[in-house]
Coordinates of C-alpha atoms and ligand atoms in Angstrom, one line a residue:
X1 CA 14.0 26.6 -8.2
X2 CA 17.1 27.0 -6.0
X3 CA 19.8 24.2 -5.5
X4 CA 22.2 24.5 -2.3
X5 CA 24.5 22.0 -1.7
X6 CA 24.3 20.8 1.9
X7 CA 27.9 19.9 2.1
X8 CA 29.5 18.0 5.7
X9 CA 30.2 20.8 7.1
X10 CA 28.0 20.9 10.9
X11 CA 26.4 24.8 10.2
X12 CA 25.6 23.7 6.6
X13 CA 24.3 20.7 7.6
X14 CA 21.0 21.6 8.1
X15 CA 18.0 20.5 5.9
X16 CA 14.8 21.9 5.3
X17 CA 14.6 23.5 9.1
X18 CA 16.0 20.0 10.7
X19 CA 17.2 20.0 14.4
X20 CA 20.2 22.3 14.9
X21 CA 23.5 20.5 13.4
X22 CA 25.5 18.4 14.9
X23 CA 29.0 16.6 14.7
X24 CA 27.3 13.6 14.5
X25 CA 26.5 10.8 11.8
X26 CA 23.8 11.8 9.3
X27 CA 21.5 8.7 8.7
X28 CA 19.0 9.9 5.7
X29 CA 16.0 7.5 5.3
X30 CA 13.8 8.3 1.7
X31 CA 10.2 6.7 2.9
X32 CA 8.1 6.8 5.9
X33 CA 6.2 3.7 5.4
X34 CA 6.4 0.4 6.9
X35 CA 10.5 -0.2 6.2
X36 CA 11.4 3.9 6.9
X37 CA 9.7 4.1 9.8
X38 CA 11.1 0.8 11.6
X39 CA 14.7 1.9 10.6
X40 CA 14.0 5.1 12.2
X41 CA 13.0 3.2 15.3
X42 CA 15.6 1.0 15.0
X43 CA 18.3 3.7 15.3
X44 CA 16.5 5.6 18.2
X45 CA 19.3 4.8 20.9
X46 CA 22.3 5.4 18.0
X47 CA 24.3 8.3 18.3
X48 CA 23.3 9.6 15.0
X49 CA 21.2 12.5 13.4
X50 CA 18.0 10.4 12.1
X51 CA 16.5 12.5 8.9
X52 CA 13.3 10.6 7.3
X53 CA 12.0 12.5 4.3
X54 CA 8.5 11.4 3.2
X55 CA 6.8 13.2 -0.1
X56 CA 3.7 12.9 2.5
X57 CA 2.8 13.8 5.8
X58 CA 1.6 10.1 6.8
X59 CA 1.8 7.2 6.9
X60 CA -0.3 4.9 5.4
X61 CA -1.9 0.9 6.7
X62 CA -2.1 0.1 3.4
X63 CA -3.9 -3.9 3.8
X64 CA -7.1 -2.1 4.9
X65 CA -6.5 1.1 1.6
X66 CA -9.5 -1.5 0.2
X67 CA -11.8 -0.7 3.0
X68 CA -11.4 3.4 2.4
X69 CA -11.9 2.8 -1.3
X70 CA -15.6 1.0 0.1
X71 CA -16.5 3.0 2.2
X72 CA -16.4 0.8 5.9
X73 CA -13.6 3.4 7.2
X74 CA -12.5 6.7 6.6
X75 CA -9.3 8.1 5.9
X76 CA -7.9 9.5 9.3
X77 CA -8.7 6.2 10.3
X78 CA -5.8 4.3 8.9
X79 CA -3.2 6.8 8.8
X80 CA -0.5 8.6 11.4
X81 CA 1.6 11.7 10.8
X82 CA 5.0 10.6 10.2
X83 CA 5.8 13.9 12.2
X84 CA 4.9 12.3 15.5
X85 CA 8.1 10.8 15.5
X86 CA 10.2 14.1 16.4
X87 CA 8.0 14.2 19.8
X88 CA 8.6 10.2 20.2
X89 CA 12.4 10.1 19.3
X90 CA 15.1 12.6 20.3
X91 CA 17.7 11.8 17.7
X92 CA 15.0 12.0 14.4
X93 CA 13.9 14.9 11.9
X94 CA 10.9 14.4 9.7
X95 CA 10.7 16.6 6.1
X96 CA 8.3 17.1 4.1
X97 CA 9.7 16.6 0.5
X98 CA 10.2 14.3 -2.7
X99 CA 13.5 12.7 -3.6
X100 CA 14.4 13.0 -6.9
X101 CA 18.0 12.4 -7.0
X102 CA 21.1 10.5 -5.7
X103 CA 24.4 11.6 -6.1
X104 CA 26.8 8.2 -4.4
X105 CA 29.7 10.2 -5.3
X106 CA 29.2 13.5 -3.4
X107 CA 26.6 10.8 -0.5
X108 CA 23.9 13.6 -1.2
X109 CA 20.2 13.4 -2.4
X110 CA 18.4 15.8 -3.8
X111 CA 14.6 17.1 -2.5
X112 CA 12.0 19.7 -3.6
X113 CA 10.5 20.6 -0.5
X114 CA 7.1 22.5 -1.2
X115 CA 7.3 26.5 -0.9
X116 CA 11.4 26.1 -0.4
X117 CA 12.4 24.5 -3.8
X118 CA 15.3 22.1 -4.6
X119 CA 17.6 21.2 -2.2
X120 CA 20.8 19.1 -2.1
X121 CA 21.0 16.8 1.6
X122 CA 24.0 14.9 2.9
X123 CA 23.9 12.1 4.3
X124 CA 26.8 9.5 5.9
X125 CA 24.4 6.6 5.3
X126 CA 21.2 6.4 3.4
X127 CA 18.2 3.7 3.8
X128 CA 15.7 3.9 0.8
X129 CA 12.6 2.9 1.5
X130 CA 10.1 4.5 -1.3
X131 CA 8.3 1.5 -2.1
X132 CA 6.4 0.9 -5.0
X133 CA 3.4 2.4 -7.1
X134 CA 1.0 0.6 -9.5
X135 CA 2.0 -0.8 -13.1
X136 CA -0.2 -1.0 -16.0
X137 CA 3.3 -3.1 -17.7
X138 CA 3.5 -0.4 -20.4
X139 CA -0.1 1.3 -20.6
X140 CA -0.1 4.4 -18.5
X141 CA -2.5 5.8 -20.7
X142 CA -5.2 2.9 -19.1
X143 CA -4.5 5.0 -15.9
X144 CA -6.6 8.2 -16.3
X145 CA -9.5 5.4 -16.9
X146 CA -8.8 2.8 -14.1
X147 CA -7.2 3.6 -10.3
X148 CA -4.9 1.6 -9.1
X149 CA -5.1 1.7 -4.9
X150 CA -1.6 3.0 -3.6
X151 CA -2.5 6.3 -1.9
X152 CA -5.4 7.9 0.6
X153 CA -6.3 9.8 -2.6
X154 CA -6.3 6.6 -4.9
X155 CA -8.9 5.0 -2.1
X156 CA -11.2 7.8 -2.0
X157 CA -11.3 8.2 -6.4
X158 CA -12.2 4.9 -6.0
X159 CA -15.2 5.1 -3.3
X160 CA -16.1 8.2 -5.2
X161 CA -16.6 6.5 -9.0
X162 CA -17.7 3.3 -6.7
X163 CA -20.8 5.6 -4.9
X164 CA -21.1 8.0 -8.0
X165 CA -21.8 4.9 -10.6
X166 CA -24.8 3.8 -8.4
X167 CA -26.4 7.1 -7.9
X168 CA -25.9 7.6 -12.2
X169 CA -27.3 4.4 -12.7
X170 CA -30.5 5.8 -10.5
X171 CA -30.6 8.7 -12.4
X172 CA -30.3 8.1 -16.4
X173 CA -33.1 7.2 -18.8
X174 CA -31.0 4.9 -21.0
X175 CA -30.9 1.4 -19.8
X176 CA -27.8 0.8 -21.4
X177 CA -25.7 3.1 -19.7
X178 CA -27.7 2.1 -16.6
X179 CA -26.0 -1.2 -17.1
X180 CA -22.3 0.0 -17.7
X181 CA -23.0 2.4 -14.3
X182 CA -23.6 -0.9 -12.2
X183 CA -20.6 -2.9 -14.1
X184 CA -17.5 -2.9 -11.8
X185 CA -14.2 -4.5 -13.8
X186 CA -11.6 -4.9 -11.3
X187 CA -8.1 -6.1 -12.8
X188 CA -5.9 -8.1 -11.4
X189 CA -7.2 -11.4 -8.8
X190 CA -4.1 -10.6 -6.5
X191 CA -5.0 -10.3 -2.3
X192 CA -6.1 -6.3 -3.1
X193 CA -8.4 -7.3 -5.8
X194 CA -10.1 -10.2 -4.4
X195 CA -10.5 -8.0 -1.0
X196 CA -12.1 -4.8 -2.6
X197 CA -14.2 -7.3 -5.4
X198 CA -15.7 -9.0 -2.2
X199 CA -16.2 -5.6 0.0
X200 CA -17.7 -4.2 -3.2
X201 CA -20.1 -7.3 -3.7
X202 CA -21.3 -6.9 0.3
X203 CA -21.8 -3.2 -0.2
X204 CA -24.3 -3.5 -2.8
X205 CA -26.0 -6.4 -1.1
X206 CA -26.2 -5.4 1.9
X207 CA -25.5 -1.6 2.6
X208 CA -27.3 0.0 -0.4
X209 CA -30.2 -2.3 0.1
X210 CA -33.3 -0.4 -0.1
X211 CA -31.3 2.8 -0.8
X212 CA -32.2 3.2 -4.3
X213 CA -36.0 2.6 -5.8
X214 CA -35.1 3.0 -9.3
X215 CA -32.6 0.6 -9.1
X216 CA -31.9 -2.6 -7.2
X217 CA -27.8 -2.1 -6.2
X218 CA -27.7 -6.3 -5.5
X219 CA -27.8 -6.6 -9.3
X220 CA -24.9 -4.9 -9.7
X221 CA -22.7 -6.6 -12.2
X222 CA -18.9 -7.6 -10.2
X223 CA -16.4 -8.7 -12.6
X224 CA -13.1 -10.0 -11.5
X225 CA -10.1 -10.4 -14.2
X226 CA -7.0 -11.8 -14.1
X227 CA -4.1 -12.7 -17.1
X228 CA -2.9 -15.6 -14.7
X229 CA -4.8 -19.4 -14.0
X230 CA -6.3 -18.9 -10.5
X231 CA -7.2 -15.8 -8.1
X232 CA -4.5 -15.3 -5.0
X233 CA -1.5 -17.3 -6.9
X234 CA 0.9 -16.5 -4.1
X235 CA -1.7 -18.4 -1.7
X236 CA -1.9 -22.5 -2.1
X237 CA -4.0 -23.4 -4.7
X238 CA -6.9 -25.5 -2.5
X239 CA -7.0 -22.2 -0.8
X240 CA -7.3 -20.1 -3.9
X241 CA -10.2 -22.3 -5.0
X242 CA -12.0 -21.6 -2.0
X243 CA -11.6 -18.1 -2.3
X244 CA -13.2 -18.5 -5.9
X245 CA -16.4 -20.1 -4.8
X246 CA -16.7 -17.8 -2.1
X247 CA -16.4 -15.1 -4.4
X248 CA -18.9 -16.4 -6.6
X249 CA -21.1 -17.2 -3.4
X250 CA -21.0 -13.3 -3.2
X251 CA -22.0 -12.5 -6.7
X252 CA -18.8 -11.9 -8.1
X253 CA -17.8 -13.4 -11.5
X254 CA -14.5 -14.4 -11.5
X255 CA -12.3 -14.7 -14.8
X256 CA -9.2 -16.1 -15.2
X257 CA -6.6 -16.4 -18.0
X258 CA -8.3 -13.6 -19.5
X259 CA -6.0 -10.5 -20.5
X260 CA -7.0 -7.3 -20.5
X261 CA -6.2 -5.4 -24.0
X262 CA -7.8 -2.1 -23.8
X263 CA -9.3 0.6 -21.1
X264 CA -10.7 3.2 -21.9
X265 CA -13.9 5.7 -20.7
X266 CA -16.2 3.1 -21.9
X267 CA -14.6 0.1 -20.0
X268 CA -12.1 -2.4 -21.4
X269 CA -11.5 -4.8 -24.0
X270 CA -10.7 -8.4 -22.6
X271 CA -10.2 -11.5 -23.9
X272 CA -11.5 -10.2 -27.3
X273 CA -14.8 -9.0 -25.7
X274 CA -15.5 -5.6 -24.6
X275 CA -17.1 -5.2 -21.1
X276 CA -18.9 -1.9 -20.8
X277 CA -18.1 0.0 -17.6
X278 CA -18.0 3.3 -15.8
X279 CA -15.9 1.6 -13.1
X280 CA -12.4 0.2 -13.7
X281 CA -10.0 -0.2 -10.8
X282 CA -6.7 -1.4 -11.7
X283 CA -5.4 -4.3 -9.0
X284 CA -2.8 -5.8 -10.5
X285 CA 0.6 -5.0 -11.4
X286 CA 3.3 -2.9 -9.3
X287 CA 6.6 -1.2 -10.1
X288 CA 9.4 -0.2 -7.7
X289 CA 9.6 3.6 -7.3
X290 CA 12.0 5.4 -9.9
X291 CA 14.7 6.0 -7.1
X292 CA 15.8 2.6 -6.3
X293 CA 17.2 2.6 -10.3
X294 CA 19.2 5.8 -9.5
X295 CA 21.2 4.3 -7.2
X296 CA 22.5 2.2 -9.9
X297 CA 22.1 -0.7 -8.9
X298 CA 21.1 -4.0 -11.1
X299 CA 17.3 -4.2 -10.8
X300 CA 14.9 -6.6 -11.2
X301 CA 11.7 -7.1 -13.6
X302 CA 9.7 -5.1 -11.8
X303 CA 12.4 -2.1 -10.9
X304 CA 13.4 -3.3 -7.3
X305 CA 17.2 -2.8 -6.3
X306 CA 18.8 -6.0 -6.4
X307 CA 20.7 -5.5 -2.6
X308 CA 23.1 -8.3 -1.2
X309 CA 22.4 -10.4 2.2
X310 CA 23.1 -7.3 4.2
X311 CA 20.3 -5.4 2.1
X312 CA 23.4 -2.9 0.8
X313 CA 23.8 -1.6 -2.7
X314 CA 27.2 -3.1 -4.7
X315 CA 29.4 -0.6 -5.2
X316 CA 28.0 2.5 -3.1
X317 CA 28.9 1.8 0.9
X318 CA 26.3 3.0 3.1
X319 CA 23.5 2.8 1.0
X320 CA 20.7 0.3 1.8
X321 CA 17.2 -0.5 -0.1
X322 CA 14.7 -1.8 1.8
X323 CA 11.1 -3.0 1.8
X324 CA 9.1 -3.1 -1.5
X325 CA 11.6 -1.5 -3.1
X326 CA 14.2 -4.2 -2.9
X327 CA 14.4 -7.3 -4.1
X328 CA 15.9 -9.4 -1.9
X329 CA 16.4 -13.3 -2.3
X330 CA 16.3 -15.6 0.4
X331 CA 16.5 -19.8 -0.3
X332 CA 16.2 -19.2 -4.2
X333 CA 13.3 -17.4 -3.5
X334 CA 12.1 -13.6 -3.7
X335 CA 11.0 -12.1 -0.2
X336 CA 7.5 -11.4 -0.5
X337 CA 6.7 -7.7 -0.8
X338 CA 4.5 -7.2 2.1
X339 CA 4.4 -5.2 5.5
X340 CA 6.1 -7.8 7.5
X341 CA 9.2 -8.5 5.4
X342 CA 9.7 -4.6 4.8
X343 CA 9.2 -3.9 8.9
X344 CA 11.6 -6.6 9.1
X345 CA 14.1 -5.4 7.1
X346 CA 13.9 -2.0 8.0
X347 CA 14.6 -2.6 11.6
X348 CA 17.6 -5.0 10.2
X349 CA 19.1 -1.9 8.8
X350 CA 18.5 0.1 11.7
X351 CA 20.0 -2.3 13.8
X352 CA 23.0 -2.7 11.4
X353 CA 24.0 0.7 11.0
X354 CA 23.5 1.4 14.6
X355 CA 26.2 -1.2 15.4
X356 CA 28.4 0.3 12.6
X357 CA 28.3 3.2 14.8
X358 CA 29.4 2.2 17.2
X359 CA 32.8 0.4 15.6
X360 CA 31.1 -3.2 15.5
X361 CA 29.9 -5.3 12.6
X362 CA 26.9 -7.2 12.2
X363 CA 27.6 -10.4 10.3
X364 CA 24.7 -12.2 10.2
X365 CA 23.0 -11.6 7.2
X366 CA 19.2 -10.7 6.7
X367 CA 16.5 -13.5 7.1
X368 CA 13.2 -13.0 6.3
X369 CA 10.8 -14.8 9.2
X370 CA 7.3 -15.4 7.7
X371 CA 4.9 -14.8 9.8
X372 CA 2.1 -16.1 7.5
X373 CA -0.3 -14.5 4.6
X374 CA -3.9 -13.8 4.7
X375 CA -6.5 -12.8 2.8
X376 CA -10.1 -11.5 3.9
X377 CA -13.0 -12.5 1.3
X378 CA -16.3 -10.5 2.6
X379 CA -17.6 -11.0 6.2
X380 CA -16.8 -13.9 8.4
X381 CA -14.2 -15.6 5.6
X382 CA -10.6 -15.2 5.5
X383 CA -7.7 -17.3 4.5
X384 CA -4.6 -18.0 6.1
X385 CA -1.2 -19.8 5.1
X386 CA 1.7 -20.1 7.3
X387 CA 4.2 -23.1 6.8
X388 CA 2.0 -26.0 6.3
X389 CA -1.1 -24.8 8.0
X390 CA -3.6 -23.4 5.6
X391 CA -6.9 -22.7 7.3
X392 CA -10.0 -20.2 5.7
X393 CA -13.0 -19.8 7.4
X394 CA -14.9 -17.8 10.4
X395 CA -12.2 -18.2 13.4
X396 CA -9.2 -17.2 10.3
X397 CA -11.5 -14.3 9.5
X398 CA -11.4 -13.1 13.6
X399 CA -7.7 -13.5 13.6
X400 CA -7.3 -11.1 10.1
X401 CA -9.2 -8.8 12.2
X402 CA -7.2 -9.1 15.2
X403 CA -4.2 -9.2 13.8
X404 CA -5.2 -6.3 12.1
X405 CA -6.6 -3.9 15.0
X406 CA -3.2 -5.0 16.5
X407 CA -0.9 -4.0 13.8
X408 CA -2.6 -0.3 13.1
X409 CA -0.1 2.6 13.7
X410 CA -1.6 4.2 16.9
X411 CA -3.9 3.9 19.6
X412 CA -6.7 5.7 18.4
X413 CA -6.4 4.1 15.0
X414 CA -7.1 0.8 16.4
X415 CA -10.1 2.5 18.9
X416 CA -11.5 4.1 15.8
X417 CA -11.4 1.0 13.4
X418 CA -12.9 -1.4 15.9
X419 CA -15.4 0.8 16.5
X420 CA -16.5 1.4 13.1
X421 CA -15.4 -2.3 12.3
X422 CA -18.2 -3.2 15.2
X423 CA -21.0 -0.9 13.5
X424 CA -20.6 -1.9 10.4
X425 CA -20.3 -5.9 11.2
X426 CA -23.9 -5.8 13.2
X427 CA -25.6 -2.7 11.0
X428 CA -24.2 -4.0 7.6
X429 CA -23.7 -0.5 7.3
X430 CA -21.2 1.9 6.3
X431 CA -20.2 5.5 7.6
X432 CA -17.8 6.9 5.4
X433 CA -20.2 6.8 1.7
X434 CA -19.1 10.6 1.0
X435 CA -19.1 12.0 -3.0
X436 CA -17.3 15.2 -2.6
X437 CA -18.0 16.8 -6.0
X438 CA -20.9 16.1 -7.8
X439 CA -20.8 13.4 -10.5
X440 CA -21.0 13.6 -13.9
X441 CA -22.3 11.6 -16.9
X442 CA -19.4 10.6 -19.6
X443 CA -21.9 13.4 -22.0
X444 CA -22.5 15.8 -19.6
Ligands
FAD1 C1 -3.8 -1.9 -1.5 C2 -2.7 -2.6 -0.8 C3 -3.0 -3.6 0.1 C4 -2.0 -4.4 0.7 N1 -2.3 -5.4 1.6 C5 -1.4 -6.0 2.3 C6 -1.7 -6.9 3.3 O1 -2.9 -7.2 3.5 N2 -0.7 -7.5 4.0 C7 0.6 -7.2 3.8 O2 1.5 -7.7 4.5 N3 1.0 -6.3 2.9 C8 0.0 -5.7 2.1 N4 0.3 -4.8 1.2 C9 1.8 -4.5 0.9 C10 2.4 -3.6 1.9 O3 1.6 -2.5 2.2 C11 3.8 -3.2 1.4 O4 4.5 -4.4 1.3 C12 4.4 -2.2 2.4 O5 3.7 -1.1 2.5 C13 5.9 -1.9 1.9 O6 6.4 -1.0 2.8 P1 7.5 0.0 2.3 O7 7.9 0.8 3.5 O8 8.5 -0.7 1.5 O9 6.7 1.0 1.3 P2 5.5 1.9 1.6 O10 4.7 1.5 2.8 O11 4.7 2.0 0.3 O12 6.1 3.3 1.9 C14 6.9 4.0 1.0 C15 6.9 5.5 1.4 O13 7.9 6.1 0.6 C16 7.4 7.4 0.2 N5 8.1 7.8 -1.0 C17 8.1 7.1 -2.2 N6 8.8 7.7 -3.1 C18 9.3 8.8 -2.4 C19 10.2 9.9 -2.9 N7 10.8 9.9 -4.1 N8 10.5 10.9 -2.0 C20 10.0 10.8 -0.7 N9 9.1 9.9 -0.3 C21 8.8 8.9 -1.1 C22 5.9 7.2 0.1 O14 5.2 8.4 0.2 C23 5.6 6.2 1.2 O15 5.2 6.8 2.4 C24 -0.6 -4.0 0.5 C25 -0.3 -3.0 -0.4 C26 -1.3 -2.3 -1.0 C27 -1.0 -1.2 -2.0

């Protein structure tokens, strides 16, 4: 692997086959998800080279991942290429490559670009915006045995051991693996699990009835764990309740304040018990990305850069962090990682640096505007909490679906998730139940 240094220089300027060089301002964003791509858009009047570098070609709507990982929607359908930007926005460059180091002193970061090697970029200001990926708090090794749901890929590994486990369960002799095939351990009560536990408990009710002679999918064991006292903590806990008993309503077994000690190919240890299982999915814990802790700032528990009001990095001017992989207190209290804050305080950035362009300053700090959190629990229930309003029920579940269409990256993303939304709400069907290779028995 190669490693040129991109220095400031306008003909050396040029990364990875990026627009011609220019005298201008570099402004190097690391993440095209929710926070990159709203700084991006933020900047798109600034007199400024915009460079977003994104270790994948999309973009991902990660609140609906769940429905991918059960089959209701397919892949394409909630996902955009991050490229689409150069047609959209004059002054921005997309790459293709992984960050995997800062250097403040010399303001360069340094990308391996597939089929071109390492390469050193500089930048005059950088936003990082990697996000987070899933933490199993010190077990990796429970990985290879339970999913966490992060990626496009993570989603479909999980529809594939979700679809694969019922068709084994049809097929073996031995009635006790039978019953670890159609056991389903999902770890970690957070909005994720509850959401793919309850899209789970449909599917085998509903759209593998009558699929299967050998076995009857509705008795598919649903097991819900979490460490902590209630499912949904971050939701109000009359809410949280609710969501229990409508889990139950749907088959699901919910356990709380029971920790998980041990995963392996046979399912997991918890609370002392083992559960056999051939399907583990891992909902729980998350981590910041590993470059937020290069910059060198102080981080918190869970890896995020600790950033000031103005989202910056101490010590390191022109440096932001922003989304999920900042951790950014507002009135004593931690913004919430979710889409809205990190679309919020992407565009902040944007805004800010595009005034710093310009010779102004913006001096009102960042503030978080909640906008409200829901989760969806099956058909026809959702739960909402905004303020003092807490509502669940049919009409919340109609706005989670409209609030949903509505915030989908592009036009046909919303066309085709309605659609299929629409299908599978009056068929209880589901179009996307693919196994690309065939499965296999733990023996054979
Ligand atoms: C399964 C799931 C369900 C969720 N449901 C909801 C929900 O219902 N409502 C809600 O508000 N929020 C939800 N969230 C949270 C929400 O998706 C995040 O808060 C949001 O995506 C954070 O945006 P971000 O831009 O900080 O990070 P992301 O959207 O994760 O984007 C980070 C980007 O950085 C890229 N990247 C990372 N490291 C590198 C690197 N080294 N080099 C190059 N590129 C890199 C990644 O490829 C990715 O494209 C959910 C999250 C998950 C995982």
């Amino acid at each position: 692997m190669s490693a040129i240094l991109v220095n400031n220089l306008p003909e050396q300027r040029m990364a990875f086959g990026e627009a011609p060089p220019s005298e201008r301002k570099r402004v190097v964003i690391v993440g095209g998800g929710f926070a990159g791509l709203a700084a991006a858009r933020a900047l798109r009047h600034a007199d400024a080279d915009v460079l977003v570098i994104d270790r994948r070609n999309h973009h991902i709507f990660q609140p609906l991942l769940y429905q991918v990982a059960t089959a209701v929607l397919s892949p394409a359908e909630i996902a955009a290429p991050i490229r689409q930007l150069e047609a959209k926005q004059r002054n921005a460059s997309v790459v293709l490559a992984e960050v995997t180091g800062v250097d403040i002193a010399s303001r360069t970061i340094e990308a391996f670009a597939p089929g071109v090697g390492v390469r050193k970029i500089a930048f005059d200001y950088l936003v990082v915006a990697t996000g987070m990926r899933p933490s199993y708090f010190g077990h990796d090794e429970f990985a290879q045995f339970a999913p966490g749901l992060k990626s496009l890929s993570d989603a479909e590994t999980i529809r594939t051991k979700i679809l694969s486990a019922f068709e084994l369960a049809a097929t073996t002799e031995d009635e006790s693996e039978r019953t670890r095939q159609m056991t389903f351990v999902l770890v970690g009560a957070g909005p994720t699990g509850v959401e793919l536990a309850a899209s789970l408990a449909q599917m085998a009710k509903v759209t593998l009835r009558g699929n299967f002679r050998r076995i009857d999918p509705a008795k598919a064991s649903i097991i819900l764990l979490d460490a902590g006292e209630r499912v949904l903590p971050a939701f109000a806990e009359r809410l949280s309740r609710r969501v229990t008993k409508h889990l139950e309503e749907l088959g699901v077994k919910v356990l709380t304040g029971v920790k998980v000690e041990t995963v392996d190919e046979q399912g997991v240890v918890a609370g002392g018990s083992r559960i056999p299982s051939a399907t583990v999915l891992w909902t729980a814990g998350v981590a910041a990305s590993p470059l937020a802790k290069m910059l060198g700032p102080k981080t918190d528990h869970a890896g995020r850069a600790l950033v000031d009001p103005f989202l910056k990095v101490a010590n390191a001017p022109g440096v932001f962090v922003v989304g999920d992989a900042a951790s950014v207190m507002q009135d004593g209290r931690a913004v919430p990682g979710v889409a809205q804050a990190a679309i919020q305080q992407g565009r902040y950035v944007g805004r800010l640096i595009a005034k710093e362009l310009k010779g102004r300053e913006l001096r009102r700090p960042f503030r978080y505007f909640d906008r409200g959190n829901m989760a969806v629990v099956g058909k026809n229930y959702a739960v909402l909490e905004r303020g003092w309003l807490r509502t669940s029920g049919f009409l919340t579940f109609l706005v989670w679906a409209i609030v949903h269409i509505l915030s989908l990256p592009q036009l046909q993303n919303r066309l085709r998730v309605q659609r299929q939304w629409l299908w599978s709400y009056f068929t209880g069907q589901r179009s996307s139940r693919l196994i690309p290779e065939p499965p296999r028995m733990p023996n054979g």
